[in-house]
PDB file of C-alpha atoms in Angstrom:
ATOM      1  CA  UNK A 210       0.000   0.000   0.000  1.00  0.00           C
ATOM      2  CA  UNK A 211       1.683   3.172  -1.250  1.00  0.00           C
ATOM      3  CA  UNK A 212       1.531   6.707   0.021  1.00  0.00           C
ATOM      4  CA  UNK A 213      -0.642   7.703  -2.942  1.00  0.00           C
ATOM      5  CA  UNK A 214      -3.247   5.079  -2.032  1.00  0.00           C
ATOM      6  CA  UNK A 215      -3.324   6.277   1.576  1.00  0.00           C
ATOM      7  CA  UNK A 216      -3.728   9.900   0.430  1.00  0.00           C
ATOM      8  CA  UNK A 217      -6.574   8.963  -1.919  1.00  0.00           C
ATOM      9  CA  UNK A 218      -8.313   7.081   0.896  1.00  0.00           C
ATOM     10  CA  UNK A 219      -7.858  10.068   3.239  1.00  0.00           C
ATOM     11  CA  UNK A 220      -9.207  12.443   0.613  1.00  0.00           C
ATOM     12  CA  UNK A 221     -12.256  10.234   0.110  1.00  0.00           C
ATOM     13  CA  UNK A 222     -12.933   9.940   3.840  1.00  0.00           C
ATOM     14  CA  UNK A 223     -12.487  13.692   4.348  1.00  0.00           C
ATOM     15  CA  UNK A 224     -14.651  14.443   1.306  1.00  0.00           C
ATOM     16  CA  UNK A 225     -17.458  12.266   2.675  1.00  0.00           C
ATOM     17  CA  UNK A 226     -17.028  13.905   6.095  1.00  0.00           C
ATOM     18  CA  UNK A 227     -17.470  17.365   4.569  1.00  0.00           C
ATOM     19  CA  UNK A 228     -20.385  16.163   2.414  1.00  0.00           C
ATOM     20  CA  UNK A 229     -22.112  14.762   5.506  1.00  0.00           C
ATOM     21  CA  UNK A 230     -21.703  18.108   7.249  1.00  0.00           C
ATOM     22  CA  UNK A 231     -22.939  19.951   4.150  1.00  0.00           C
ATOM     23  CA  UNK A 232     -26.066  17.826   4.277  1.00  0.00           C
ATOM     24  CA  UNK A 233     -26.507  18.528   7.963  1.00  0.00           C
ATOM     25  CA  UNK A 234     -26.068  22.295   7.660  1.00  0.00           C
ATOM     26  CA  UNK A 235     -26.393  23.720   4.139  1.00  0.00           C
ATOM     27  CA  UNK A 236     -29.228  21.476   3.026  1.00  0.00           C
ATOM     28  CA  UNK A 237     -30.994  22.126   6.319  1.00  0.00           C
ATOM     29  CA  UNK A 238     -30.634  25.855   5.618  1.00  0.00           C
ATOM     30  CA  UNK A 239     -32.155  25.429   2.154  1.00  0.00           C
ATOM     31  CA  UNK A 240     -34.967  23.066   3.105  1.00  0.00           C
ATOM     32  CA  UNK A 241     -35.723  24.208   6.656  1.00  0.00           C
ATOM     33  CA  UNK A 242     -38.354  26.747   5.668  1.00  0.00           C
ATOM     34  CA  UNK A 243     -40.144  24.321   3.345  1.00  0.00           C
ATOM     35  CA  UNK A 244     -40.276  21.558   5.937  1.00  0.00           C
ATOM     36  CA  UNK A 245     -41.004  23.943   8.810  1.00  0.00           C
ATOM     37  CA  UNK A 246     -43.957  25.494   6.992  1.00  0.00           C
ATOM     38  CA  UNK A 247     -45.340  22.096   6.049  1.00  0.00           C
ATOM     39  CA  UNK A 248     -44.948  22.732   2.312  1.00  0.00           C
ATOM     40  CA  UNK A 249     -42.723  19.631   2.066  1.00  0.00           C
ATOM     41  CA  UNK A 250     -42.421  16.521   4.169  1.00  0.00           C
ATOM     42  CA  UNK A 251     -38.960  15.623   5.426  1.00  0.00           C
ATOM     43  CA  UNK A 252     -38.883  12.670   3.014  1.00  0.00           C
ATOM     44  CA  UNK A 253     -39.601  14.893  -0.028  1.00  0.00           C
ATOM     45  CA  UNK A 254     -37.144  17.530   1.155  1.00  0.00           C
ATOM     46  CA  UNK A 255     -34.389  14.895   1.321  1.00  0.00           C
ATOM     47  CA  UNK A 256     -35.306  13.549  -2.130  1.00  0.00           C
ATOM     48  CA  UNK A 257     -35.439  17.007  -3.723  1.00  0.00           C
ATOM     49  CA  UNK A 258     -32.226  18.100  -2.016  1.00  0.00           C
ATOM     50  CA  UNK A 259     -30.422  14.974  -3.219  1.00  0.00           C
ATOM     51  CA  UNK A 260     -31.582  15.464  -6.807  1.00  0.00           C
ATOM     52  CA  UNK A 261     -30.922  19.181  -7.031  1.00  0.00           C
ATOM     53  CA  UNK A 262     -27.683  19.204  -5.009  1.00  0.00           C
ATOM     54  CA  UNK A 263     -26.293  16.500  -7.311  1.00  0.00           C
ATOM     55  CA  UNK A 264     -27.581  18.245 -10.447  1.00  0.00           C
ATOM     56  CA  UNK A 265     -26.097  21.567  -9.394  1.00  0.00           C
ATOM     57  CA  UNK A 266     -22.743  20.018  -8.551  1.00  0.00           C
ATOM     58  CA  UNK A 267     -22.680  18.075 -11.806  1.00  0.00           C
ATOM     59  CA  UNK A 268     -23.849  20.868 -14.111  1.00  0.00           C
ATOM     60  CA  UNK A 269     -22.042  23.946 -12.748  1.00  0.00           C
ATOM     61  CA  UNK A 270     -20.009  22.764  -9.759  1.00  0.00           C
ATOM     62  CA  UNK A 271     -16.782  22.599 -11.740  1.00  0.00           C
ATOM     63  CA  UNK A 272     -16.654  26.415 -11.906  1.00  0.00           C
ATOM     64  CA  UNK A 273     -16.692  26.722  -8.130  1.00  0.00           C
ATOM     65  CA  UNK A 274     -14.219  23.849  -7.768  1.00  0.00           C
ATOM     66  CA  UNK A 275     -11.863  25.556 -10.209  1.00  0.00           C
ATOM     67  CA  UNK A 276     -11.991  28.781  -8.197  1.00  0.00           C
ATOM     68  CA  UNK A 277     -11.233  26.972  -4.940  1.00  0.00           C
ATOM     69  CA  UNK A 278      -8.569  24.817  -6.622  1.00  0.00           C
ATOM     70  CA  UNK A 279      -6.734  27.543  -8.552  1.00  0.00           C
ATOM     71  CA  UNK A 280      -8.230  30.917  -7.669  1.00  0.00           C
ATOM     72  CA  UNK A 281      -7.082  31.335  -4.072  1.00  0.00           C
ATOM     73  CA  UNK A 282      -3.424  30.590  -4.725  1.00  0.00           C
ATOM     74  CA  UNK A 283      -1.540  29.161  -7.668  1.00  0.00           C
ATOM     75  CA  UNK A 284      -0.839  25.478  -6.916  1.00  0.00           C
ATOM     76  CA  UNK A 285       2.229  25.667  -9.147  1.00  0.00           C
ATOM     77  CA  UNK A 286       3.787  27.944  -6.530  1.00  0.00           C
ATOM     78  CA  UNK A 287       3.970  24.905  -4.234  1.00  0.00           C
ATOM     79  CA  UNK A 288       6.126  23.201  -6.892  1.00  0.00           C
ATOM     80  CA  UNK A 289       8.387  26.237  -7.019  1.00  0.00           C
ATOM     81  CA  UNK A 290       8.784  26.689  -3.254  1.00  0.00           C
ATOM     82  CA  UNK A 291       9.209  23.024  -2.298  1.00  0.00           C
ATOM     83  CA  UNK A 292      11.367  20.206  -3.633  1.00  0.00           C
ATOM     84  CA  UNK A 293       9.753  18.565  -6.680  1.00  0.00           C
ATOM     85  CA  UNK A 294       9.261  15.201  -4.974  1.00  0.00           C
ATOM     86  CA  UNK A 295       7.571  16.768  -1.942  1.00  0.00           C
ATOM     87  CA  UNK A 296       5.335  19.352  -3.637  1.00  0.00           C
ATOM     88  CA  UNK A 297       2.454  17.020  -4.636  1.00  0.00           C
ATOM     89  CA  UNK A 298       2.310  15.558  -1.123  1.00  0.00           C
ATOM     90  CA  UNK A 299       2.372  18.990   0.500  1.00  0.00           C
ATOM     91  CA  UNK A 300      -0.481  20.129  -1.744  1.00  0.00           C
ATOM     92  CA  UNK A 301      -2.492  16.953  -1.073  1.00  0.00           C
ATOM     93  CA  UNK A 302      -1.923  17.146   2.687  1.00  0.00           C
ATOM     94  CA  UNK A 303      -2.806  20.847   2.713  1.00  0.00           C
ATOM     95  CA  UNK A 304      -6.061  20.225   0.901  1.00  0.00           C
ATOM     96  CA  UNK A 305      -6.841  17.318   3.243  1.00  0.00           C
ATOM     97  CA  UNK A 306      -6.236  19.706   6.152  1.00  0.00           C
ATOM     98  CA  UNK A 307      -8.554  22.258   4.501  1.00  0.00           C
ATOM     99  CA  UNK A 308     -11.287  19.606   4.138  1.00  0.00           C
ATOM    100  CA  UNK A 309     -10.897  18.559   7.765  1.00  0.00           C
ATOM    101  CA  UNK A 310     -10.929  22.179   8.958  1.00  0.00           C
ATOM    102  CA  UNK A 311     -14.034  23.060   6.947  1.00  0.00           C
ATOM    103  CA  UNK A 312     -15.801  19.844   7.938  1.00  0.00           C
ATOM    104  CA  UNK A 313     -15.004  20.311  11.604  1.00  0.00           C
ATOM    105  CA  UNK A 314     -16.181  23.903  11.581  1.00  0.00           C
ATOM    106  CA  UNK A 315     -19.421  22.829   9.868  1.00  0.00           C
ATOM    107  CA  UNK A 316     -19.897  20.100  12.479  1.00  0.00           C
ATOM    108  CA  UNK A 317     -19.411  22.555  15.348  1.00  0.00           C
ATOM    109  CA  UNK A 318     -21.689  25.147  13.753  1.00  0.00           C
ATOM    110  CA  UNK A 319     -24.375  22.545  13.087  1.00  0.00           C
ATOM    111  CA  UNK A 320     -24.131  21.270  16.649  1.00  0.00           C
ATOM    112  CA  UNK A 321     -24.625  24.847  17.864  1.00  0.00           C
ATOM    113  CA  UNK A 322     -27.553  25.369  15.408  1.00  0.00           C
ATOM    114  CA  UNK A 323     -25.678  28.078  13.497  1.00  0.00           C
ATOM    115  CA  UNK A 324     -26.529  28.392   9.789  1.00  0.00           C
ATOM    116  CA  UNK A 325     -23.103  28.790   8.224  1.00  0.00           C
ATOM    117  CA  UNK A 326     -21.794  28.451   4.681  1.00  0.00           C
ATOM    118  CA  UNK A 327     -19.672  25.591   3.424  1.00  0.00           C
ATOM    119  CA  UNK A 328     -18.196  27.894   0.798  1.00  0.00           C
ATOM    120  CA  UNK A 329     -17.049  30.383   3.432  1.00  0.00           C
ATOM    121  CA  UNK A 330     -15.582  27.522   5.427  1.00  0.00           C
ATOM    122  CA  UNK A 331     -13.618  25.898   2.613  1.00  0.00           C
ATOM    123  CA  UNK A 332     -12.374  29.216   1.213  1.00  0.00           C
ATOM    124  CA  UNK A 333     -11.109  30.221   4.658  1.00  0.00           C
ATOM    125  CA  UNK A 334      -9.457  26.833   5.149  1.00  0.00           C
ATOM    126  CA  UNK A 335      -7.720  26.959   1.760  1.00  0.00           C
ATOM    127  CA  UNK A 336      -6.547  30.530   2.464  1.00  0.00           C
ATOM    128  CA  UNK A 337      -5.165  29.300   5.802  1.00  0.00           C
ATOM    129  CA  UNK A 338      -3.263  26.465   4.137  1.00  0.00           C
ATOM    130  CA  UNK A 339      -2.041  28.812   1.403  1.00  0.00           C
ATOM    131  CA  UNK A 340      -0.708  31.334   3.916  1.00  0.00           C
ATOM    132  CA  UNK A 341       1.077  28.572   5.824  1.00  0.00           C
ATOM    133  CA  UNK A 342       2.566  27.006   2.690  1.00  0.00           C
ATOM    134  CA  UNK A 343       3.332  30.120   0.645  1.00  0.00           C
ATOM    135  CA  UNK A 344       3.088  33.096   2.987  1.00  0.00           C
ATOM    136  CA  UNK A 345       0.512  35.846   2.664  1.00  0.00           C
ATOM    137  CA  UNK A 346       2.148  37.036  -0.549  1.00  0.00           C
ATOM    138  CA  UNK A 347       1.244  33.749  -2.224  1.00  0.00           C
ATOM    139  CA  UNK A 348      -2.489  34.340  -1.836  1.00  0.00           C
ATOM    140  CA  UNK A 349      -4.381  35.877  -4.753  1.00  0.00           C
ATOM    141  CA  UNK A 350      -6.070  38.449  -2.532  1.00  0.00           C
ATOM    142  CA  UNK A 351      -7.939  40.135  -5.387  1.00  0.00           C
ATOM    143  CA  UNK A 352      -9.592  36.796  -6.207  1.00  0.00           C
ATOM    144  CA  UNK A 353     -10.387  36.206  -2.525  1.00  0.00           C
ATOM    145  CA  UNK A 354     -11.913  39.707  -2.515  1.00  0.00           C
ATOM    146  CA  UNK A 355     -14.087  38.784  -5.507  1.00  0.00           C
ATOM    147  CA  UNK A 356     -15.238  35.621  -3.733  1.00  0.00           C
ATOM    148  CA  UNK A 357     -16.005  37.636  -0.606  1.00  0.00           C
ATOM    149  CA  UNK A 358     -17.906  40.240  -2.628  1.00  0.00           C
ATOM    150  CA  UNK A 359     -20.233  37.461  -3.712  1.00  0.00           C
ATOM    151  CA  UNK A 360     -20.980  36.778  -0.056  1.00  0.00           C
ATOM    152  CA  UNK A 361     -22.326  40.335   0.265  1.00  0.00           C
ATOM    153  CA  UNK A 362     -23.971  40.629  -3.138  1.00  0.00           C
ATOM    154  CA  UNK A 363     -25.767  37.268  -2.952  1.00  0.00           C
ATOM    155  CA  UNK A 364     -27.940  37.982   0.109  1.00  0.00           C
ATOM    156  CA  UNK A 365     -28.693  41.497  -1.116  1.00  0.00           C
ATOM    157  CA  UNK A 366     -29.845  40.217  -4.514  1.00  0.00           C
ATOM    158  CA  UNK A 367     -31.756  37.309  -2.957  1.00  0.00           C
ATOM    159  CA  UNK A 368     -33.504  39.665  -0.571  1.00  0.00           C
ATOM    160  CA  UNK A 369     -34.384  42.011  -3.418  1.00  0.00           C
ATOM    161  CA  UNK A 370     -35.786  39.192  -5.568  1.00  0.00           C
ATOM    162  CA  UNK A 371     -37.764  37.808  -2.600  1.00  0.00           C
ATOM    163  CA  UNK A 372     -39.189  41.278  -1.926  1.00  0.00           C
ATOM    164  CA  UNK A 373     -40.237  41.719  -5.562  1.00  0.00           C
ATOM    165  CA  UNK A 374     -41.749  38.233  -5.856  1.00  0.00           C
ATOM    166  CA  UNK A 375     -43.605  38.552  -2.551  1.00  0.00           C
ATOM    167  CA  UNK A 376     -44.904  41.989  -3.589  1.00  0.00           C
ATOM    168  CA  UNK A 377     -46.181  40.541  -6.881  1.00  0.00           C
ATOM    169  CA  UNK A 378     -47.959  37.543  -5.336  1.00  0.00           C
ATOM    170  CA  UNK A 379     -49.372  39.476  -2.385  1.00  0.00           C
TER     171      UNK A 379
END
């Protein structure tokens, strides 16, 4: 059993750990109002969430993954700063650490009944790994700023659309 196999197994376990926490927190955020109001049963909320979460990840999830993978810091910088034989392992271990950090934060937040964002969590964890591995100068701060701007713009636009739709149907 090689190091690569162990890393792949760790990545899979950590990925499932984060996915479990996403289901416990993010999906609960999305479906809580529908179930709480009685518009959907818990069974139908789980079915709809599974279908649409998978569809969203499959259809457009690669764009977000690309931003997290290459938009926070340039992974090639790891190859430049570390010996060639060590660089892939450092990157893999750093991303495993980011998954564990995001998953653990989601678990704590869910336990405390706090509606938090998986995206915020993973972006922060990847920034933390990037700063440790490359220093603060290795982070693409303008890209992180663009990601963060979305965190402000998204609720404002959602609130505006909800206001307009509610006004129309009222």
